[in-house]
Short mmCIF file of C-alpha atoms and ligand atoms in Angstrom, two decimals:
data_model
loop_
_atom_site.label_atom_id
_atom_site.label_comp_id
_atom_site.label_asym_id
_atom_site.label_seq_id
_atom_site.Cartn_x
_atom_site.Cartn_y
_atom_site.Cartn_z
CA UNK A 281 93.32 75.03 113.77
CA UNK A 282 93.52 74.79 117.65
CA UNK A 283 95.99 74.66 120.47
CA UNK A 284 94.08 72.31 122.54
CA UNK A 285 95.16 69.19 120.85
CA UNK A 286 98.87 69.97 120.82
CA UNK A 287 100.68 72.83 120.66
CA UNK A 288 103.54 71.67 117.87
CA UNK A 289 101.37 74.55 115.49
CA UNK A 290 102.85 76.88 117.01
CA UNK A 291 106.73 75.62 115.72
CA UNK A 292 104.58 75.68 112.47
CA UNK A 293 104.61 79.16 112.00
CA UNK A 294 106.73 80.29 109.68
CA UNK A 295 107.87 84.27 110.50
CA UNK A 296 108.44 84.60 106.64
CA UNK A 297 105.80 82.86 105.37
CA UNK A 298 103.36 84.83 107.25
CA UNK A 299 105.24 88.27 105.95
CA UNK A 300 104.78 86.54 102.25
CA UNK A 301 100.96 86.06 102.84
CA UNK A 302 100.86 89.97 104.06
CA UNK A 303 102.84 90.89 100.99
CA UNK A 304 101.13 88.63 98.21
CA UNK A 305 97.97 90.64 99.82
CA UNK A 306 98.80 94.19 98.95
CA UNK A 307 100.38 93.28 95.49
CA UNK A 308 97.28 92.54 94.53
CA UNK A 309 95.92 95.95 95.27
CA UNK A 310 98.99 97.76 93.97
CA UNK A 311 98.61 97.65 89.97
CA UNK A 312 100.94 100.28 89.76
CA UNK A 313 103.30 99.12 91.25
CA UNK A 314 102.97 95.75 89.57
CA UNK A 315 103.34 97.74 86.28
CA UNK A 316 106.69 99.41 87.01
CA UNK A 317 108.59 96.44 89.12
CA UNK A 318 107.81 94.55 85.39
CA UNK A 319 109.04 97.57 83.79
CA UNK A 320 112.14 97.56 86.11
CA UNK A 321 112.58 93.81 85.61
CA UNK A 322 112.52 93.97 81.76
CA UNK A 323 114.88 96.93 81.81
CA UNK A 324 117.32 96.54 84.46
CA UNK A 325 117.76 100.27 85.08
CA UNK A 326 119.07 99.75 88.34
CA UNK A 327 121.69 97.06 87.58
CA UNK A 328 124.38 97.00 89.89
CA UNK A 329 123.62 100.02 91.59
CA UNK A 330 122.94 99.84 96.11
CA UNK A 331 119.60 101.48 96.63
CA UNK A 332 119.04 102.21 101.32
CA UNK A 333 115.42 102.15 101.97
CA UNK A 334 114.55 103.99 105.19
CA UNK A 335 110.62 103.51 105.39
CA UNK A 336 107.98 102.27 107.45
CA UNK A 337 108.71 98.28 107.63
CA UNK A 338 105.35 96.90 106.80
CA UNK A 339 104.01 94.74 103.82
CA UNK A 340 103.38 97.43 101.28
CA UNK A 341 106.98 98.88 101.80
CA UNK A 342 108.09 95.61 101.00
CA UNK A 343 106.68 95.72 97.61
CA UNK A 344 108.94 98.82 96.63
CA UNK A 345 112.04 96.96 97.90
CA UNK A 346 111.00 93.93 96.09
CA UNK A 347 110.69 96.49 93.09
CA UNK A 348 113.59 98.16 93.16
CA UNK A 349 115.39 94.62 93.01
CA UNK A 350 113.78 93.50 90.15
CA UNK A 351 115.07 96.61 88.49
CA UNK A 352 118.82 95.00 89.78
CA UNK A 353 119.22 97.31 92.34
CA UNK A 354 120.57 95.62 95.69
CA UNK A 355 118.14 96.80 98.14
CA UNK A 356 118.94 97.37 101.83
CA UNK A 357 116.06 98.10 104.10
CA UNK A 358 115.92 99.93 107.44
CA UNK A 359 112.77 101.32 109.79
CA UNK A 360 111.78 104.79 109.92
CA UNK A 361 109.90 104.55 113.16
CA UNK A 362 110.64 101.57 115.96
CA UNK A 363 107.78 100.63 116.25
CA UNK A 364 106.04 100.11 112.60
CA UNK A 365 108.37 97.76 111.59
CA UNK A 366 106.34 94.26 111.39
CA UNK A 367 109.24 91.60 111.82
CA UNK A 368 106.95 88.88 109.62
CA UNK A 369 107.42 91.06 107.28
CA UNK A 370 111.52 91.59 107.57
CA UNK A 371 112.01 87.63 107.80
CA UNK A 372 109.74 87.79 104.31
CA UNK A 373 112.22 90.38 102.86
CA UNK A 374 115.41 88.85 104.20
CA UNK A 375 114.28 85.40 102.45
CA UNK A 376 113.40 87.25 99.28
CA UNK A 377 117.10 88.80 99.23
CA UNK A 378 116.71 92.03 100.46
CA UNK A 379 119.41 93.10 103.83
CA UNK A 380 117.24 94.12 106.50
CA UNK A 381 118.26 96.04 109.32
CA UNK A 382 115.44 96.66 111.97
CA UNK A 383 113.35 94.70 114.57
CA UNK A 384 110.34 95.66 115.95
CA UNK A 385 110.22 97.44 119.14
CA UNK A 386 113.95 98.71 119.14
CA UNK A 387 115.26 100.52 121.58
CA UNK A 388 116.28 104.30 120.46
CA UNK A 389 120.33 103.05 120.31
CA UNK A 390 119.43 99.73 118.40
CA UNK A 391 117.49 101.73 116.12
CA UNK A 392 120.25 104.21 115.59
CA UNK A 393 123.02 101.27 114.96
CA UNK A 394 119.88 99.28 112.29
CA UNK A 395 120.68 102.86 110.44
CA UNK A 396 124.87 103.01 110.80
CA UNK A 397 124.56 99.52 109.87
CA UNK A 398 122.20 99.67 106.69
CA UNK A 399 124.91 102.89 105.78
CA UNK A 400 127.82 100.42 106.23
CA UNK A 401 126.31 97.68 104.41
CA UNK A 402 127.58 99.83 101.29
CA UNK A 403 126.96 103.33 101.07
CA UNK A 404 123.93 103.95 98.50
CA UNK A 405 123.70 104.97 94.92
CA UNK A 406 120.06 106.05 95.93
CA UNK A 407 117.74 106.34 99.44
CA UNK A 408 114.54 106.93 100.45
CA UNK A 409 113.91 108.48 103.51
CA UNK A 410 110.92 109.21 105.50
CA UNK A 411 111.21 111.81 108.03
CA UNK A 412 115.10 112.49 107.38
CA UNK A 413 116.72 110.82 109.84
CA UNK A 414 118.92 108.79 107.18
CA UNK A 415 119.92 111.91 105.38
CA UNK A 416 121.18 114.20 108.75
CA UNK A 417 123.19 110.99 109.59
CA UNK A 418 124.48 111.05 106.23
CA UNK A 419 125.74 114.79 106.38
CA UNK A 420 126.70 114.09 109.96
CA UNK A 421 128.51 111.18 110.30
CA UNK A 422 128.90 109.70 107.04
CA UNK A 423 129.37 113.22 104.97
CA UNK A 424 132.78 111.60 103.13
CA UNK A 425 130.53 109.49 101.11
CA UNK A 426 127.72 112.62 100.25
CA UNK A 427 130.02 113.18 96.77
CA UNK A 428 129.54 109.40 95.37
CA UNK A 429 125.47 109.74 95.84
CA UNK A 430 123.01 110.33 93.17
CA UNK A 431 120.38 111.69 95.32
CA UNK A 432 117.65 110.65 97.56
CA UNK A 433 113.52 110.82 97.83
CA UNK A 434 111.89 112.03 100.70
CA UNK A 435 108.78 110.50 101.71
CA UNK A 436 106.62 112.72 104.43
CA UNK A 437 106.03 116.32 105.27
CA UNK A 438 108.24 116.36 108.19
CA UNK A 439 111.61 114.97 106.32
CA UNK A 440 111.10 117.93 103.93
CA UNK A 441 110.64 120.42 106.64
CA UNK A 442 113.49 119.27 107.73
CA UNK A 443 115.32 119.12 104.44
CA UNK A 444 114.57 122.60 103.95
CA UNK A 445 116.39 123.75 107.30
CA UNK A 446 119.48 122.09 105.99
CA UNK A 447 119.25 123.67 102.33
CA UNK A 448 118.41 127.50 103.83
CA UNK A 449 121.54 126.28 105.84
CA UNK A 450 123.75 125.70 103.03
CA UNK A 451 124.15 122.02 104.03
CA UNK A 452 122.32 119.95 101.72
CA UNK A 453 125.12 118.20 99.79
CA UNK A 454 122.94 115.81 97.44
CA UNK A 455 119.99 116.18 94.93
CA UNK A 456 116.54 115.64 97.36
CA UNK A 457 113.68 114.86 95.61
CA UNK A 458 110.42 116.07 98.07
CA UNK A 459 108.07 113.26 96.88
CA UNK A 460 105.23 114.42 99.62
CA UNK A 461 105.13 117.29 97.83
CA UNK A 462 104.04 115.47 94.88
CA UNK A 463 99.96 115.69 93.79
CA UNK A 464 99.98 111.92 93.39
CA UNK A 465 101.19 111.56 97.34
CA UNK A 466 99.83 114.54 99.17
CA UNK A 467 96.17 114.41 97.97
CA UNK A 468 95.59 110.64 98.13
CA UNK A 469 98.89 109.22 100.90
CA UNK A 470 97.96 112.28 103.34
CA UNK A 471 94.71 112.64 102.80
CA UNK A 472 92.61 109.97 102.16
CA UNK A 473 95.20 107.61 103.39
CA UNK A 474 96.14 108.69 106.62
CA UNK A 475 92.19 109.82 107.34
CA UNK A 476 91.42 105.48 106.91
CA UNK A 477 94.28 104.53 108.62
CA UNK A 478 94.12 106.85 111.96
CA UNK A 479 90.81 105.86 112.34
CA UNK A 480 90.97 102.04 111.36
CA UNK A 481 93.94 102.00 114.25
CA UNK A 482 91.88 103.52 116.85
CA UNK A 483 89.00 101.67 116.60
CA UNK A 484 90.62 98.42 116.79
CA UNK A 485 93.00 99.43 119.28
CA UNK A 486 90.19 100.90 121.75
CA UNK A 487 87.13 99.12 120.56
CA UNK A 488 85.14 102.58 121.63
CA UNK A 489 82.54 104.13 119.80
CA UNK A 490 83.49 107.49 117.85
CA UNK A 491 79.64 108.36 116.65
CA UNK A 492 78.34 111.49 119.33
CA UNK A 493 81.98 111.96 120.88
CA UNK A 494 83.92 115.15 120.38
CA UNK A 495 87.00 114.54 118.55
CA UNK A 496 89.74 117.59 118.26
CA UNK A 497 91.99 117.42 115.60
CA UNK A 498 95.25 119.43 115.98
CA UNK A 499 96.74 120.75 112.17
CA UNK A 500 94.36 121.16 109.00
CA UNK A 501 97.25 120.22 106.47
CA UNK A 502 96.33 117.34 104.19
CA UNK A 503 96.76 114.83 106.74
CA UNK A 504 94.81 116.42 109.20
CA UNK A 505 91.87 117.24 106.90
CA UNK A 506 91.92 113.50 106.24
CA UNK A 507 91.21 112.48 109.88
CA UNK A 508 88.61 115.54 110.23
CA UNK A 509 86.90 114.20 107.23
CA UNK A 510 86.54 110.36 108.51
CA UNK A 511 85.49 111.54 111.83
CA UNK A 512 82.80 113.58 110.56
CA UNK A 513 82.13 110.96 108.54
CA UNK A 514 81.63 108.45 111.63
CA UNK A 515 79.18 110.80 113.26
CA UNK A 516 81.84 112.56 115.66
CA UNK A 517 81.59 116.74 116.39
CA UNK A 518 84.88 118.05 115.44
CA UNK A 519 86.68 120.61 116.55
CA UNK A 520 90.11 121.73 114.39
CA UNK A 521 92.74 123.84 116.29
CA UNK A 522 95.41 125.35 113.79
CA UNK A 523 97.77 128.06 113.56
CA UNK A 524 97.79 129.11 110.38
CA UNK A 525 94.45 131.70 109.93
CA UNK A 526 93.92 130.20 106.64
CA UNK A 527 93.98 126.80 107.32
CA UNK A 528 91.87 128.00 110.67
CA UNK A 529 89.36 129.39 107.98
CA UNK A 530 89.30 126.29 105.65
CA UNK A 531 88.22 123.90 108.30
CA UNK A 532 85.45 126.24 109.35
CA UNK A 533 84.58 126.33 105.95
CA UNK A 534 84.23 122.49 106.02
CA UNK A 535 82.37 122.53 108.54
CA UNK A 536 84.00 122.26 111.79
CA UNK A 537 84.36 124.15 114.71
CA UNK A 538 87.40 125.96 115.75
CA UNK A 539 89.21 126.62 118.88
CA UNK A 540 92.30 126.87 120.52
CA UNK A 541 93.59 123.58 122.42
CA UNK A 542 93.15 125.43 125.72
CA UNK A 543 89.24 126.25 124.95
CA UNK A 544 89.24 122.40 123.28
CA UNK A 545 90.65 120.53 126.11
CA UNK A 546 88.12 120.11 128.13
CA UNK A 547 85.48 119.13 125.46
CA UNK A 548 87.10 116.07 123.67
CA UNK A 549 87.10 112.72 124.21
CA UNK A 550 89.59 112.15 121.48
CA UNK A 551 92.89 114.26 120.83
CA UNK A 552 94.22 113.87 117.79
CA UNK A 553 97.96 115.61 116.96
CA UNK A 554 98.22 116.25 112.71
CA UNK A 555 100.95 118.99 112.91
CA UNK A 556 104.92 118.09 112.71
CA UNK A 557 105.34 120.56 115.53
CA UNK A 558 106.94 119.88 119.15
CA UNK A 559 104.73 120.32 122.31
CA UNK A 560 100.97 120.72 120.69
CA UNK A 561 99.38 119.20 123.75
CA UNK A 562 101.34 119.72 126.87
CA UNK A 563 100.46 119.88 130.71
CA UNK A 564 98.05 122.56 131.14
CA UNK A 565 95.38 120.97 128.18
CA UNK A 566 96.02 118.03 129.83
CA UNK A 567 95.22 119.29 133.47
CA UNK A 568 91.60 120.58 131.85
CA UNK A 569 90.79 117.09 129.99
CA UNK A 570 88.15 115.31 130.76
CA UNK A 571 88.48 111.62 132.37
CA UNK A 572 89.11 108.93 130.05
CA UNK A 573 90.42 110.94 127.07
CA UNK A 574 92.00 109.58 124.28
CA UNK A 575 95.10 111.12 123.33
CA UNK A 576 97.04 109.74 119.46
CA UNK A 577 99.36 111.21 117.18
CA UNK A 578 99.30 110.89 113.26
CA UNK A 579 102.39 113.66 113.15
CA UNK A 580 105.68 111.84 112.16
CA UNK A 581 107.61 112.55 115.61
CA UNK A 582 106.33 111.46 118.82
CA UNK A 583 106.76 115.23 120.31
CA UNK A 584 103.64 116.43 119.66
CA UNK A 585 101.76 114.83 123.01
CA UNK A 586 104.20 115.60 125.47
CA UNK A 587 105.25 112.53 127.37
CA UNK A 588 107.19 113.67 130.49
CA UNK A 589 104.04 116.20 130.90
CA UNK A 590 101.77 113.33 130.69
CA UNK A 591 104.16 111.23 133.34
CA UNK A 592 104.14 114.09 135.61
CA UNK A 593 100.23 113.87 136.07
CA UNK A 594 101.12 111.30 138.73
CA UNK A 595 100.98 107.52 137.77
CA UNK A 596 101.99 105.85 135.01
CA UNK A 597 102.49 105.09 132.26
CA UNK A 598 100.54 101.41 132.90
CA UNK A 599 100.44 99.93 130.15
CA UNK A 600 96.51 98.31 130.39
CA UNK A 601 96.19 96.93 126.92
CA UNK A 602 98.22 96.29 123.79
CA UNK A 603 99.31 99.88 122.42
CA UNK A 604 96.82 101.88 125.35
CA UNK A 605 98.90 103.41 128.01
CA UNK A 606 96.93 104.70 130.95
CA UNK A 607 98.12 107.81 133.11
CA UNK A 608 96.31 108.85 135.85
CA UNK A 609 96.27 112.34 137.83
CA UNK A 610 96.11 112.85 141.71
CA UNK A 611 92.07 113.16 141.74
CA UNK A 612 92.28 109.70 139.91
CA UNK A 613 91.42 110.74 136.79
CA UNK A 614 92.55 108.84 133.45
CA UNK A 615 94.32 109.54 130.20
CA UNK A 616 95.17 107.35 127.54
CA UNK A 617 98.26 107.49 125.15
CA UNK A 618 97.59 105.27 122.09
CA UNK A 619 101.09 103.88 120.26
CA UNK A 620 103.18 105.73 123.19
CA UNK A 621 102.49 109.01 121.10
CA UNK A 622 104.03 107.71 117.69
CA UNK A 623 102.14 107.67 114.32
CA UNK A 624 99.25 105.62 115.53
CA UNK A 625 98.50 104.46 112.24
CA UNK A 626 101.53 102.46 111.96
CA UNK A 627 101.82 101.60 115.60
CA UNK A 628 98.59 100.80 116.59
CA UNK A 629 97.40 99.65 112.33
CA UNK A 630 98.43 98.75 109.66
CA UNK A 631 99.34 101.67 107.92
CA UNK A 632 97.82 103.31 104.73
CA UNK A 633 95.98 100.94 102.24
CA UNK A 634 97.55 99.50 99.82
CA UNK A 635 95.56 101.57 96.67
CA UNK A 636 96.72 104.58 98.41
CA UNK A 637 100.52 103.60 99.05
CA UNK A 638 100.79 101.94 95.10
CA UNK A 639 100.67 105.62 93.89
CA UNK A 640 102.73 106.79 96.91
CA UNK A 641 105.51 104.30 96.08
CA UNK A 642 105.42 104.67 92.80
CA UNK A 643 106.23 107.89 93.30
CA UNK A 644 109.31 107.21 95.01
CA UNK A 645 110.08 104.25 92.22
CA UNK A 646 109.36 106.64 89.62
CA UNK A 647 111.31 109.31 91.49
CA UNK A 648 114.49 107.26 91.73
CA UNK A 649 114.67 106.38 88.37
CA UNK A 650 114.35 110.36 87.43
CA UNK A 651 117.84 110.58 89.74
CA UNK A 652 119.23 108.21 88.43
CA UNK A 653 118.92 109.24 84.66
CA UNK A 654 119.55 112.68 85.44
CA UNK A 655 122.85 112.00 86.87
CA UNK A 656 125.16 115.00 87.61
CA UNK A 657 122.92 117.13 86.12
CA UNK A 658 120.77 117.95 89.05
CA UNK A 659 121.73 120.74 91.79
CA UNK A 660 122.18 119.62 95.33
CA UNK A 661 118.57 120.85 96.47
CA UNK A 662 114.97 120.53 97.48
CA UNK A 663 113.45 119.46 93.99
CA UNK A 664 109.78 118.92 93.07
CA UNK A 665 109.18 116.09 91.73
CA UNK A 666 108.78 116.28 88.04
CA UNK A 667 104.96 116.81 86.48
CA UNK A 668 105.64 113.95 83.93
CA UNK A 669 105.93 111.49 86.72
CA UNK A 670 102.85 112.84 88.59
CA UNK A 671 100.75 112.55 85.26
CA UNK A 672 102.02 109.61 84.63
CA UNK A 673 101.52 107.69 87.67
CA UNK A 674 97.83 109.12 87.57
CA UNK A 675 97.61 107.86 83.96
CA UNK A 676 98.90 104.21 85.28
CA UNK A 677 96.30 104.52 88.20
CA UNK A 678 93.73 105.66 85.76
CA UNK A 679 93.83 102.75 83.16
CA UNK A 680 94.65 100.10 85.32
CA UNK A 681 90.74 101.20 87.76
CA UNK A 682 89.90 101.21 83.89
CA UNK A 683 88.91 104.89 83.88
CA UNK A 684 88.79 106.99 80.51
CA UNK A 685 88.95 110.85 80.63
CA UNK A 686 88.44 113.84 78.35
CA UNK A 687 91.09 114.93 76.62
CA UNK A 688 91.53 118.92 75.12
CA UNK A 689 91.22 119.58 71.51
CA UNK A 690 93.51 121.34 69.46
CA UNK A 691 91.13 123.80 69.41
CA UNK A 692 90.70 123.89 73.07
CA UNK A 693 94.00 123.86 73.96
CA UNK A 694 94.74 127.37 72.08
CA UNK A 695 91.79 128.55 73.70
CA UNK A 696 93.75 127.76 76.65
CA UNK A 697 96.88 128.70 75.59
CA UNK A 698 95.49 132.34 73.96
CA UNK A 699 94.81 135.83 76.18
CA UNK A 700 93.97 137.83 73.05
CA UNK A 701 90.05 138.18 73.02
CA UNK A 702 88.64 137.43 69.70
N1 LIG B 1002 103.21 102.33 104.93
C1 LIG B 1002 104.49 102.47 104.55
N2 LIG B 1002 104.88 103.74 104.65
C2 LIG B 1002 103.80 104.42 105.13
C3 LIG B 1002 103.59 105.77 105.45
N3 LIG B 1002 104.54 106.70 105.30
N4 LIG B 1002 102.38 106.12 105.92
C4 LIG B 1002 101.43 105.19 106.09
N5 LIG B 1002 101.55 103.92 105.78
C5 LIG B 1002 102.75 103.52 105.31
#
């Protein structure tokens, strides 16, 4: 279809049909998550109960929403990041029956109010959270209502930093179940996941070759192993910059060179933050970059590329192209800030795909359930999530790519079991 004949195509499009196209997409790449919404929908294990989902508002979050209400749960959704949330996707939800509270592109206040808002919609039974900022509000402002919750999932490495803090605190007041943490997320979400979704962003966004350039990655923890990994992979020199000396080792290990960010800064043409720490690259790597470096973050916070360092270079931000702001130093030279410095695979892409977030979410789904059954029995706490569900969901992801494994003996398994040496 054109525009040239007339325009009336444009009234056409329909915001929520478009979201149902994106999510009819993923579903089909999500077979584990197909499993347990029909599980949910046979059983009704959430009947009746409010379930606040605070995640990333894109087409494969949508599935777990539409999930959780099959399983009778009535599901309000809000963003975890301004600027991820895909509004084609929200008018999708909000026709399906879900309460959405977010809009692309909301200003810090607006985003604050979607959360008050989704809280006051009717405080949950159960949340998700990624990156924690529902659960502080909830001790903060909301704490009266802490007693009547089951518990809550956490979805990213950050949230449970920061979920920790509160518990060595003393002020974790509900059950916290660190999903990240779980083998079925970290290994696959963080690493394989965020690795194909950094790099799918940046390449569309910039259009730039990566093969020959010098990429630095900041942080070797799952997620930044991931993005090492595909850059390698697309013919880049890496260098890793770390401070942990074990991590620091690992990556040379795997190949890559290591350095600090002041020795890297003037050899990379891409920058690219992994850590969940404040202030990684700040004025004085930027004053030694080179001209036309490309500076992203994959951390969950945009802290980790200092902005008011990069606005003090001299000009700028101008934004030159969708999601590439340009800032430019005295001696004219250039810097660009992909996704203003947030997770550039949700602000510049479309997030992690789908096969990777069906075993993530089902995670969470899985997770949920586990707090719900276990109702007043679980202490107010960081908890792992349980090694039944990881198996499980592994099993589910197993049968349904049609995979068959080995399985131990009787005989085996003592042999396992033993440490007396016949
Ligand atoms: N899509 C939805 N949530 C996501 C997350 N935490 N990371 C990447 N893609 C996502």
């Amino acid at each position: 279809m054109t525009a040239t004949n007339n325009s009336s195509w444009i009234k056409d499009i329909n915001l929520a049909a478009l979201g149902k196209e994106k999510i009819d997409w993923v579903w089909q790449s999500m077979p584990v998550m197909r499993m347990i919404a029909e599980d949910f929908e046979r059983r009704q294990p959430f009947a009746g109960m409010k379930v606040l989902i605070c995640l990333h508002l894109e087409a494969k979050t949508a599935c777990l929403g539409l999930a959780m209400q099959a399983g009778g749960a009535v599901v309000t959704m809000t963003a975890s990041n301004p600027l991820s949330t895909q509004d084609d996707v929200c008018a999708a939800m909000v026709k399906a029956g879900l309460k959405v509270f977010a809009r692309h592109g909301a200003s810090a206040e607006e985003y604050a109010q979607c959360h008050r808002l989704a809280l006051e919609a009717g405080i949950p039974d159960l949340f998700i959270d990624d990156g924690g900022d529902i659960t502080t509000l909830l001790h903060s402002q909301y704490s009266c209502h802490l007693e009547g919750i089951l518990g809550g999932c956490e979805e990213t490495t950050t949230g449970i930093q920061r979920l920790r803090a509160m518990a060595k605190d003393g002020a974790l007041n509900v059950p916290m179940v660190a999903v990240n943490d779980a083998r079925m997320k970290y290994l696959f979400d963080n690493r394989y996941g965020t690795g194909q979704s950094v790099w799918d962003a940046i390449m569309s966004t910039t259009n730039l070759v990566v093969a020959g350039k010098t990429v630095v990655v900041a942080g070797y923890g799952w997620c930044g192993k991931g993005v090492a990994l595909r850059a390698k992979g697309l013919g880049a020199k890496v260098v890793v910059t770390e401070i942990d000396p074990v991590k620091a080792i690992e990556a040379w290990m795997d190949g890559f060179q290591i350095m600090t960010m002041d020795q890297a800064a003037p050899l990379g043409d891409y920058f690219i933050t992994v850590t969940g720490i404040s202030d990684v690259i700040v004025g004085r790597h930027m004053a030694k970059m080179k001209d036309g470096a490309i500076l992203a973050n994959a951390g969950h916070f945009d802290v980790e590329i200092s902005k008011p360092d990069l606005a003090a270079l001299g000009q700028g931000p101008r934004r030159i192209k969708p999601n590439i702001d340009q800032y430019e130093d005295q001696k004219g030279k250039r810097l660009y800030l992909l996704g203003e410095g947030r997770l550039v695979n949700l602000t510049c892409g479309l997030g992690h795909p789908a096969e990777v977030m069906d075993t993530s979410f089902a995670t969470q789904a899985l997770s949920l359930l586990y707090l719900k059954e276990n109702q007043g029995r679980l202490p107010k706490a960081v908890l792992p999530v349980p090694a039944a569900i990881d198996n499980q969901i592994a099993e589910y992801k197993l049968a349904a790519a049609g995979f068959s494994i080995d399985r131990l003996t009787k005989e085996q398994k003592e042999y396992q079991e033993s440490w007396v040496v016949e």
